[in-house]
mmCIF file of C-alpha atoms in Angstrom:
data_model
loop_
_atom_site.group_PDB
_atom_site.id
_atom_site.type_symbol
_atom_site.label_atom_id
_atom_site.label_comp_id
_atom_site.label_asym_id
_atom_site.label_seq_id
_atom_site.Cartn_x
_atom_site.Cartn_y
_atom_site.Cartn_z
ATOM 1 C CA UNK A 1 -23.391 -32.841 -3.694
ATOM 2 C CA UNK A 2 -20.560 -31.573 -5.958
ATOM 3 C CA UNK A 3 -21.284 -31.833 -9.635
ATOM 4 C CA UNK A 4 -18.858 -31.777 -12.584
ATOM 5 C CA UNK A 5 -19.178 -30.200 -15.987
ATOM 6 C CA UNK A 6 -19.269 -33.718 -17.523
ATOM 7 C CA UNK A 7 -22.296 -34.582 -15.366
ATOM 8 C CA UNK A 8 -24.033 -31.295 -16.289
ATOM 9 C CA UNK A 9 -23.510 -32.136 -19.947
ATOM 10 C CA UNK A 10 -25.000 -35.659 -19.538
ATOM 11 C CA UNK A 11 -28.020 -34.293 -17.690
ATOM 12 C CA UNK A 12 -28.609 -31.629 -20.329
ATOM 13 C CA UNK A 13 -27.889 -33.960 -23.230
ATOM 14 C CA UNK A 14 -25.196 -31.725 -24.665
ATOM 15 C CA UNK A 15 -21.417 -31.839 -25.041
ATOM 16 C CA UNK A 16 -18.928 -30.782 -22.423
ATOM 17 C CA UNK A 17 -17.671 -28.072 -24.795
ATOM 18 C CA UNK A 18 -21.238 -26.614 -25.040
ATOM 19 C CA UNK A 19 -21.496 -26.417 -21.253
ATOM 20 C CA UNK A 20 -18.116 -24.778 -20.934
ATOM 21 C CA UNK A 21 -18.954 -22.174 -23.597
ATOM 22 C CA UNK A 22 -22.327 -21.385 -21.946
ATOM 23 C CA UNK A 23 -20.683 -20.955 -18.585
ATOM 24 C CA UNK A 24 -18.020 -18.612 -20.078
ATOM 25 C CA UNK A 25 -20.554 -16.688 -22.236
ATOM 26 C CA UNK A 26 -18.722 -17.804 -25.381
ATOM 27 C CA UNK A 27 -20.160 -19.041 -28.702
ATOM 28 C CA UNK A 28 -23.700 -18.575 -30.017
ATOM 29 C CA UNK A 29 -24.272 -21.766 -31.974
ATOM 30 C CA UNK A 30 -26.488 -23.226 -29.344
ATOM 31 C CA UNK A 31 -30.204 -22.228 -28.830
ATOM 32 C CA UNK A 32 -31.518 -20.147 -25.974
ATOM 33 C CA UNK A 33 -33.474 -23.208 -24.883
ATOM 34 C CA UNK A 34 -30.197 -25.209 -24.486
ATOM 35 C CA UNK A 35 -28.592 -22.294 -22.648
ATOM 36 C CA UNK A 36 -31.499 -22.062 -20.129
ATOM 37 C CA UNK A 37 -31.491 -25.870 -19.687
ATOM 38 C CA UNK A 38 -27.788 -25.877 -18.759
ATOM 39 C CA UNK A 39 -28.091 -22.848 -16.478
ATOM 40 C CA UNK A 40 -31.091 -24.354 -14.622
ATOM 41 C CA UNK A 41 -28.959 -27.476 -13.822
ATOM 42 C CA UNK A 42 -26.057 -25.227 -12.759
ATOM 43 C CA UNK A 43 -28.439 -23.285 -10.494
ATOM 44 C CA UNK A 44 -30.118 -26.329 -9.060
ATOM 45 C CA UNK A 45 -26.842 -27.962 -8.029
ATOM 46 C CA UNK A 46 -25.106 -24.685 -7.226
ATOM 47 C CA UNK A 47 -22.183 -25.557 -9.493
ATOM 48 C CA UNK A 48 -18.998 -23.565 -8.910
ATOM 49 C CA UNK A 49 -16.179 -23.789 -11.563
ATOM 50 C CA UNK A 50 -12.914 -25.318 -10.363
ATOM 51 C CA UNK A 51 -10.305 -22.639 -11.018
ATOM 52 C CA UNK A 52 -7.451 -25.114 -10.988
ATOM 53 C CA UNK A 53 -9.193 -27.224 -13.668
ATOM 54 C CA UNK A 54 -9.971 -24.100 -15.680
ATOM 55 C CA UNK A 55 -6.319 -23.080 -15.303
ATOM 56 C CA UNK A 56 -5.291 -26.129 -17.371
ATOM 57 C CA UNK A 57 -7.472 -24.894 -20.239
ATOM 58 C CA UNK A 58 -7.029 -21.112 -20.234
ATOM 59 C CA UNK A 59 -3.744 -20.855 -18.287
ATOM 60 C CA UNK A 60 -5.266 -18.425 -15.856
ATOM 61 C CA UNK A 61 -5.831 -19.247 -12.234
ATOM 62 C CA UNK A 62 -7.601 -15.895 -11.418
ATOM 63 C CA UNK A 63 -5.324 -15.762 -8.420
ATOM 64 C CA UNK A 64 -2.953 -12.900 -7.503
ATOM 65 C CA UNK A 65 -0.113 -13.176 -4.983
ATOM 66 C CA UNK A 66 0.481 -10.078 -2.815
ATOM 67 C CA UNK A 67 3.492 -9.602 -0.445
ATOM 68 C CA UNK A 68 3.505 -6.736 2.062
ATOM 69 C CA UNK A 69 6.009 -5.943 4.791
ATOM 70 C CA UNK A 70 3.401 -5.561 7.574
ATOM 71 C CA UNK A 71 -0.238 -6.486 7.342
ATOM 72 C CA UNK A 72 -1.008 -4.634 10.648
ATOM 73 C CA UNK A 73 0.374 -1.325 9.284
ATOM 74 C CA UNK A 74 -2.552 1.094 8.681
ATOM 75 C CA UNK A 75 -0.995 2.227 5.345
ATOM 76 C CA UNK A 76 -0.796 -1.305 4.009
ATOM 77 C CA UNK A 77 -4.264 -2.235 5.198
ATOM 78 C CA UNK A 78 -5.590 0.654 3.035
ATOM 79 C CA UNK A 79 -3.359 -0.411 0.065
ATOM 80 C CA UNK A 80 -4.770 -4.017 0.402
ATOM 81 C CA UNK A 81 -8.306 -2.559 0.467
ATOM 82 C CA UNK A 82 -7.586 -0.741 -2.819
ATOM 83 C CA UNK A 83 -6.179 -3.865 -4.409
ATOM 84 C CA UNK A 84 -9.280 -5.864 -3.424
ATOM 85 C CA UNK A 85 -11.643 -3.211 -4.660
ATOM 86 C CA UNK A 86 -10.159 -3.553 -8.130
ATOM 87 C CA UNK A 87 -9.625 -7.331 -8.172
ATOM 88 C CA UNK A 88 -12.738 -8.703 -6.473
ATOM 89 C CA UNK A 89 -15.318 -7.584 -9.155
ATOM 90 C CA UNK A 90 -13.093 -9.236 -11.809
ATOM 91 C CA UNK A 91 -13.286 -12.603 -9.998
ATOM 92 C CA UNK A 92 -9.675 -12.617 -8.770
ATOM 93 C CA UNK A 93 -8.643 -14.027 -5.358
ATOM 94 C CA UNK A 94 -5.643 -12.767 -3.438
ATOM 95 C CA UNK A 95 -3.065 -14.896 -1.619
ATOM 96 C CA UNK A 96 -1.736 -12.440 0.924
ATOM 97 C CA UNK A 97 1.729 -12.856 2.411
ATOM 98 C CA UNK A 98 3.274 -10.946 5.309
ATOM 99 C CA UNK A 99 7.085 -10.686 4.991
ATOM 100 C CA UNK A 100 7.534 -8.816 8.313
ATOM 101 C CA UNK A 101 10.238 -6.633 6.685
ATOM 102 C CA UNK A 102 12.429 -9.761 6.345
ATOM 103 C CA UNK A 103 14.163 -10.046 2.948
ATOM 104 C CA UNK A 104 14.697 -13.844 3.265
ATOM 105 C CA UNK A 105 10.984 -14.371 3.990
ATOM 106 C CA UNK A 106 10.152 -12.121 1.036
ATOM 107 C CA UNK A 107 12.325 -14.316 -1.283
ATOM 108 C CA UNK A 108 10.674 -17.509 0.100
ATOM 109 C CA UNK A 109 7.208 -16.051 -0.648
ATOM 110 C CA UNK A 110 8.232 -14.998 -4.131
ATOM 111 C CA UNK A 111 9.429 -18.560 -4.956
ATOM 112 C CA UNK A 112 6.379 -20.154 -3.245
ATOM 113 C CA UNK A 113 3.924 -17.959 -5.149
ATOM 114 C CA UNK A 114 5.624 -18.717 -8.459
ATOM 115 C CA UNK A 115 5.078 -22.420 -7.841
ATOM 116 C CA UNK A 116 1.389 -21.927 -7.159
ATOM 117 C CA UNK A 117 0.368 -20.771 -10.614
ATOM 118 C CA UNK A 118 -0.579 -17.204 -9.656
ATOM 119 C CA UNK A 119 -1.335 -14.997 -12.630
ATOM 120 C CA UNK A 120 0.807 -12.174 -11.225
ATOM 121 C CA UNK A 121 2.401 -10.795 -8.098
ATOM 122 C CA UNK A 122 2.042 -7.428 -6.243
ATOM 123 C CA UNK A 123 5.226 -6.870 -4.248
ATOM 124 C CA UNK A 124 5.417 -4.113 -1.605
ATOM 125 C CA UNK A 125 9.048 -4.171 -0.666
ATOM 126 C CA UNK A 126 11.537 -2.124 1.353
ATOM 127 C CA UNK A 127 14.409 -3.899 -0.346
ATOM 128 C CA UNK A 128 16.707 -3.562 -3.298
ATOM 129 C CA UNK A 129 15.901 -6.722 -5.363
ATOM 130 C CA UNK A 130 18.941 -8.759 -6.100
ATOM 131 C CA UNK A 131 20.042 -12.123 -7.576
ATOM 132 C CA UNK A 132 17.314 -14.244 -9.213
ATOM 133 C CA UNK A 133 14.679 -11.677 -8.149
ATOM 134 C CA UNK A 134 16.290 -8.542 -9.524
ATOM 135 C CA UNK A 135 14.537 -6.522 -12.197
ATOM 136 C CA UNK A 136 14.959 -7.905 -15.727
ATOM 137 C CA UNK A 137 15.740 -11.440 -14.456
ATOM 138 C CA UNK A 138 14.117 -14.633 -15.833
ATOM 139 C CA UNK A 139 11.789 -14.538 -12.788
ATOM 140 C CA UNK A 140 10.097 -11.394 -14.228
ATOM 141 C CA UNK A 141 9.793 -12.858 -17.724
ATOM 142 C CA UNK A 142 7.692 -15.745 -16.473
ATOM 143 C CA UNK A 143 4.913 -13.693 -14.895
ATOM 144 C CA UNK A 144 3.860 -10.026 -14.463
ATOM 145 C CA UNK A 145 5.077 -8.376 -11.235
ATOM 146 C CA UNK A 146 4.136 -4.852 -10.111
ATOM 147 C CA UNK A 147 6.323 -3.258 -7.396
ATOM 148 C CA UNK A 148 5.038 -0.962 -4.672
ATOM 149 C CA UNK A 149 8.498 0.105 -3.475
ATOM 150 C CA UNK A 150 8.609 3.965 -3.498
ATOM 151 C CA UNK A 151 10.871 3.794 -6.571
ATOM 152 C CA UNK A 152 13.621 2.098 -4.674
ATOM 153 C CA UNK A 153 14.440 -0.310 -7.509
ATOM 154 C CA UNK A 154 15.483 1.725 -10.565
ATOM 155 C CA UNK A 155 13.227 1.430 -13.586
ATOM 156 C CA UNK A 156 11.325 3.636 -16.015
ATOM 157 C CA UNK A 157 8.057 1.574 -15.896
ATOM 158 C CA UNK A 158 5.512 0.663 -13.271
ATOM 159 C CA UNK A 159 6.497 3.231 -10.679
ATOM 160 C CA UNK A 160 3.802 4.301 -8.185
ATOM 161 C CA UNK A 161 5.205 7.393 -6.619
ATOM 162 C CA UNK A 162 3.721 9.717 -3.986
ATOM 163 C CA UNK A 163 4.841 13.318 -3.906
ATOM 164 C CA UNK A 164 5.997 12.865 -0.334
ATOM 165 C CA UNK A 165 8.696 15.579 -0.517
ATOM 166 C CA UNK A 166 6.170 18.273 -1.635
ATOM 167 C CA UNK A 167 3.681 17.083 1.032
ATOM 168 C CA UNK A 168 6.260 17.203 3.823
ATOM 169 C CA UNK A 169 7.465 20.626 2.657
ATOM 170 C CA UNK A 170 3.861 21.953 2.720
ATOM 171 C CA UNK A 171 3.238 20.925 6.330
ATOM 172 C CA UNK A 172 6.713 22.199 7.512
ATOM 173 C CA UNK A 173 6.393 25.552 5.768
ATOM 174 C CA UNK A 174 2.986 25.948 7.413
ATOM 175 C CA UNK A 175 4.637 25.430 10.815
ATOM 176 C CA UNK A 176 7.239 28.118 10.004
ATOM 177 C CA UNK A 177 4.527 30.537 8.803
ATOM 178 C CA UNK A 178 2.764 30.048 12.145
ATOM 179 C CA UNK A 179 5.953 31.191 13.937
ATOM 180 C CA UNK A 180 7.544 27.847 14.847
ATOM 181 C CA UNK A 181 11.349 27.796 14.704
ATOM 182 C CA UNK A 182 12.405 24.943 16.982
ATOM 183 C CA UNK A 183 10.840 21.952 15.125
ATOM 184 C CA UNK A 184 11.493 18.330 16.079
ATOM 185 C CA UNK A 185 10.997 15.291 13.874
ATOM 186 C CA UNK A 186 10.102 11.637 14.495
ATOM 187 C CA UNK A 187 11.346 9.323 11.835
ATOM 188 C CA UNK A 188 12.037 5.643 11.129
ATOM 189 C CA UNK A 189 15.515 4.563 10.112
ATOM 190 C CA UNK A 190 14.666 1.100 8.706
ATOM 191 C CA UNK A 191 11.959 -0.812 6.938
ATOM 192 C CA UNK A 192 9.626 -0.045 4.032
ATOM 193 C CA UNK A 193 9.249 3.723 4.476
ATOM 194 C CA UNK A 194 12.745 4.932 5.413
ATOM 195 C CA UNK A 195 11.030 8.396 5.149
ATOM 196 C CA UNK A 196 13.983 9.661 2.991
ATOM 197 C CA UNK A 197 11.798 12.256 1.183
ATOM 198 C CA UNK A 198 10.155 13.375 4.384
ATOM 199 C CA UNK A 199 13.444 13.824 6.186
ATOM 200 C CA UNK A 200 14.972 15.608 3.137
ATOM 201 C CA UNK A 201 12.068 18.080 3.153
ATOM 202 C CA UNK A 202 12.494 18.634 6.867
ATOM 203 C CA UNK A 203 16.221 19.446 6.410
ATOM 204 C CA UNK A 204 15.522 21.566 3.298
ATOM 205 C CA UNK A 205 12.984 23.702 5.254
ATOM 206 C CA UNK A 206 15.426 24.053 8.200
ATOM 207 C CA UNK A 207 18.059 25.256 5.739
ATOM 208 C CA UNK A 208 15.738 27.426 3.684
ATOM 209 C CA UNK A 209 14.480 29.428 6.702
ATOM 210 C CA UNK A 210 17.756 29.192 8.647
ATOM 211 C CA UNK A 211 16.012 27.584 11.571
ATOM 212 C CA UNK A 212 17.906 26.611 14.720
ATOM 213 C CA UNK A 213 18.854 22.904 14.556
ATOM 214 C CA UNK A 214 20.413 20.259 16.705
ATOM 215 C CA UNK A 215 20.816 16.576 15.747
ATOM 216 C CA UNK A 216 18.805 15.725 18.808
ATOM 217 C CA UNK A 217 15.783 17.393 17.219
ATOM 218 C CA UNK A 218 15.484 14.265 15.020
ATOM 219 C CA UNK A 219 14.707 10.955 16.806
ATOM 220 C CA UNK A 220 14.168 7.497 15.307
ATOM 221 C CA UNK A 221 11.691 4.891 16.260
ATOM 222 C CA UNK A 222 9.460 2.245 14.699
ATOM 223 C CA UNK A 223 6.619 3.674 12.639
ATOM 224 C CA UNK A 224 4.115 2.493 15.302
ATOM 225 C CA UNK A 225 2.264 4.065 18.154
ATOM 226 C CA UNK A 226 4.848 2.850 20.674
ATOM 227 C CA UNK A 227 7.713 3.939 18.324
ATOM 228 C CA UNK A 228 6.277 7.450 18.207
ATOM 229 C CA UNK A 229 5.845 7.461 21.979
ATOM 230 C CA UNK A 230 9.446 6.591 22.721
ATOM 231 C CA UNK A 231 10.888 8.827 19.958
ATOM 232 C CA UNK A 232 8.787 11.829 21.198
ATOM 233 C CA UNK A 233 10.046 11.333 24.794
ATOM 234 C CA UNK A 234 13.583 11.851 23.446
ATOM 235 C CA UNK A 235 12.655 14.886 21.335
ATOM 236 C CA UNK A 236 10.865 16.496 24.317
ATOM 237 C CA UNK A 237 14.145 16.608 26.174
ATOM 238 C CA UNK A 238 14.836 19.630 23.984
ATOM 239 C CA UNK A 239 12.758 22.061 26.075
ATOM 240 C CA UNK A 240 12.832 24.778 23.329
ATOM 241 C CA UNK A 241 10.853 22.595 20.843
ATOM 242 C CA UNK A 242 7.504 24.118 20.013
ATOM 243 C CA UNK A 243 6.368 21.703 17.232
ATOM 244 C CA UNK A 244 6.978 18.047 16.224
ATOM 245 C CA UNK A 245 6.693 16.640 12.681
ATOM 246 C CA UNK A 246 5.836 12.978 12.978
ATOM 247 C CA UNK A 247 6.842 10.578 10.208
ATOM 248 C CA UNK A 248 3.389 9.138 10.095
ATOM 249 C CA UNK A 249 0.020 9.399 11.880
ATOM 250 C CA UNK A 250 0.584 6.285 13.948
ATOM 251 C CA UNK A 251 3.736 7.864 15.464
ATOM 252 C CA UNK A 252 1.668 10.978 16.155
ATOM 253 C CA UNK A 253 -0.747 9.020 18.366
ATOM 254 C CA UNK A 254 2.215 7.890 20.475
ATOM 255 C CA UNK A 255 3.567 11.448 20.418
ATOM 256 C CA UNK A 256 0.290 12.686 21.834
ATOM 257 C CA UNK A 257 0.676 10.329 24.798
ATOM 258 C CA UNK A 258 4.288 11.343 25.469
ATOM 259 C CA UNK A 259 3.260 15.016 25.479
ATOM 260 C CA UNK A 260 0.381 14.296 27.853
ATOM 261 C CA UNK A 261 2.723 12.466 30.269
ATOM 262 C CA UNK A 262 5.126 15.404 30.142
ATOM 263 C CA UNK A 263 2.260 17.604 31.458
ATOM 264 C CA UNK A 264 2.087 19.571 28.279
ATOM 265 C CA UNK A 265 -0.942 20.476 26.151
ATOM 266 C CA UNK A 266 -1.495 20.275 22.436
ATOM 267 C CA UNK A 267 -1.421 22.825 20.749
ATOM 268 C CA UNK A 268 -1.019 25.348 23.642
ATOM 269 C CA UNK A 269 2.492 24.121 24.675
ATOM 270 C CA UNK A 270 3.504 22.075 21.630
ATOM 271 C CA UNK A 271 2.094 21.609 18.099
ATOM 272 C CA UNK A 272 2.017 18.242 16.372
ATOM 273 C CA UNK A 273 1.683 17.294 12.660
ATOM 274 C CA UNK A 274 1.568 13.850 10.983
ATOM 275 C CA UNK A 275 1.669 12.237 7.611
ATOM 276 C CA UNK A 276 -0.688 9.705 5.851
ATOM 277 C CA UNK A 277 -4.165 11.246 6.508
ATOM 278 C CA UNK A 278 -5.395 8.091 8.277
ATOM 279 C CA UNK A 279 -9.107 8.173 9.147
ATOM 280 C CA UNK A 280 -8.225 7.897 12.847
ATOM 281 C CA UNK A 281 -6.415 11.233 12.689
ATOM 282 C CA UNK A 282 -9.617 13.249 12.656
ATOM 283 C CA UNK A 283 -10.798 11.562 15.874
ATOM 284 C CA UNK A 284 -7.660 12.332 17.876
ATOM 285 C CA UNK A 285 -7.905 15.050 20.622
ATOM 286 C CA UNK A 286 -7.303 17.629 19.255
ATOM 287 C CA UNK A 287 -7.806 16.456 15.658
ATOM 288 C CA UNK A 288 -4.420 16.034 13.926
ATOM 289 C CA UNK A 289 -3.073 18.260 11.194
ATOM 290 C CA UNK A 290 -1.650 15.847 8.618
ATOM 291 C CA UNK A 291 -0.666 15.190 5.009
ATOM 292 C CA UNK A 292 -3.022 12.892 3.229
ATOM 293 C CA UNK A 293 -1.573 10.318 0.808
ATOM 294 C CA UNK A 294 -4.024 8.230 -1.253
ATOM 295 C CA UNK A 295 -3.040 4.699 -0.021
ATOM 296 C CA UNK A 296 -6.294 3.042 -1.245
ATOM 297 C CA UNK A 297 -5.788 4.578 -4.718
ATOM 298 C CA UNK A 298 -2.216 3.296 -4.780
ATOM 299 C CA UNK A 299 -3.447 -0.280 -4.178
ATOM 300 C CA UNK A 300 -6.233 0.110 -6.775
ATOM 301 C CA UNK A 301 -3.805 1.394 -9.426
ATOM 302 C CA UNK A 302 -1.217 -1.301 -8.687
ATOM 303 C CA UNK A 303 -3.910 -4.006 -9.141
ATOM 304 C CA UNK A 304 -5.068 -2.371 -12.381
ATOM 305 C CA UNK A 305 -1.480 -2.298 -13.752
ATOM 306 C CA UNK A 306 -1.056 -5.950 -12.898
ATOM 307 C CA UNK A 307 -4.289 -7.155 -14.475
ATOM 308 C CA UNK A 308 -3.456 -5.081 -17.633
ATOM 309 C CA UNK A 309 -0.014 -6.731 -17.695
ATOM 310 C CA UNK A 310 -1.620 -10.195 -17.387
ATOM 311 C CA UNK A 311 -4.006 -9.488 -20.252
ATOM 312 C CA UNK A 312 -1.670 -7.454 -22.470
ATOM 313 C CA UNK A 313 1.824 -8.860 -21.712
ATOM 314 C CA UNK A 314 3.527 -6.970 -24.576
ATOM 315 C CA UNK A 315 2.450 -3.578 -23.290
ATOM 316 C CA UNK A 316 4.729 -1.484 -21.055
ATOM 317 C CA UNK A 317 3.494 -0.937 -17.502
ATOM 318 C CA UNK A 318 3.022 2.841 -17.046
ATOM 319 C CA UNK A 319 4.145 5.069 -14.206
ATOM 320 C CA UNK A 320 1.777 6.989 -11.919
ATOM 321 C CA UNK A 321 2.337 9.862 -9.542
ATOM 322 C CA UNK A 322 -0.007 10.557 -6.639
ATOM 323 C CA UNK A 323 -0.522 13.976 -5.163
ATOM 324 C CA UNK A 324 -0.659 14.615 -1.395
ATOM 325 C CA UNK A 325 -2.941 17.081 0.374
ATOM 326 C CA UNK A 326 -2.362 19.147 3.539
ATOM 327 C CA UNK A 327 -5.240 18.769 5.989
ATOM 328 C CA UNK A 328 -5.139 21.513 8.601
ATOM 329 C CA UNK A 329 -6.895 20.731 11.878
ATOM 330 C CA UNK A 330 -6.497 21.900 15.487
ATOM 331 C CA UNK A 331 -3.170 20.394 16.564
ATOM 332 C CA UNK A 332 -1.136 23.468 15.514
ATOM 333 C CA UNK A 333 -0.856 26.756 17.410
ATOM 334 C CA UNK A 334 -0.042 30.121 15.651
ATOM 335 C CA UNK A 335 2.723 31.310 17.964
ATOM 336 C CA UNK A 336 2.837 34.652 16.032
ATOM 337 C CA UNK A 337 -0.381 35.605 17.862
ATOM 338 C CA UNK A 338 1.446 35.568 21.169
#
């Protein structure tokens, strides 16, 4: 049986305001006896507050909208995990939307969420925001929005940036130090990542060490296992390649399969490195050398920024930079040792 605050008040012989204050731990003008009486009724009937009714009073729905380009992507699943780890203890619920990298779908979700009384929106986007949704528009003045967009949309607040360039440089310089000169790369040309920083780092290391280079050393594919598999098959046509830098760990899994099918061994014939530091990378055979980026922490920080913006709307949302870490495992051979 569902019970209302009014019914609880009648059963306890107190006002609706008193019940509301007891449930919200506010006010102290009532006795401990009254408090216990109300809470006993709440417990007996397992009363749960109606957030939409509460929303009319305090203008907070305790609901956050979150839009991501791909819910099946390992990186975003960890970001979502981080968001939930911050929001759940505070009593917030998430409405999760999957835009599938489609800008029109993203716009529809933004408009739909704004009509559903969410307290704020977390937007992970591969797009330059334009029109009614561009930064500084009326849309942003009505509710807090925190972007997870790799700094794509220019602003001096609320940027959550990973030092991808430095991380990619670290792993590529390590390959050079181990004697690799013909290094291939698997990248994605579209979507959320675009890997601009990782590709820049690759080209910089090639230039810095005057490594041999052909455009066919870089192949594009989706940032998925199958994308990595097909891109690696193209890169492997360059028989002189001794190492492959994969745009992310998922691509590296596909790369492993392409190398296996080519009758080659890792790392004896070809070395492979990844990027992301996914948990699965340590269970690959051989375990994958990769660059860890703190995806869970990115989600946690984005959620914290948003809740702070909800509670303190006049405060500026800060920026945060996340460090990467090179994790060396067994997928790289030192060719200097013969």
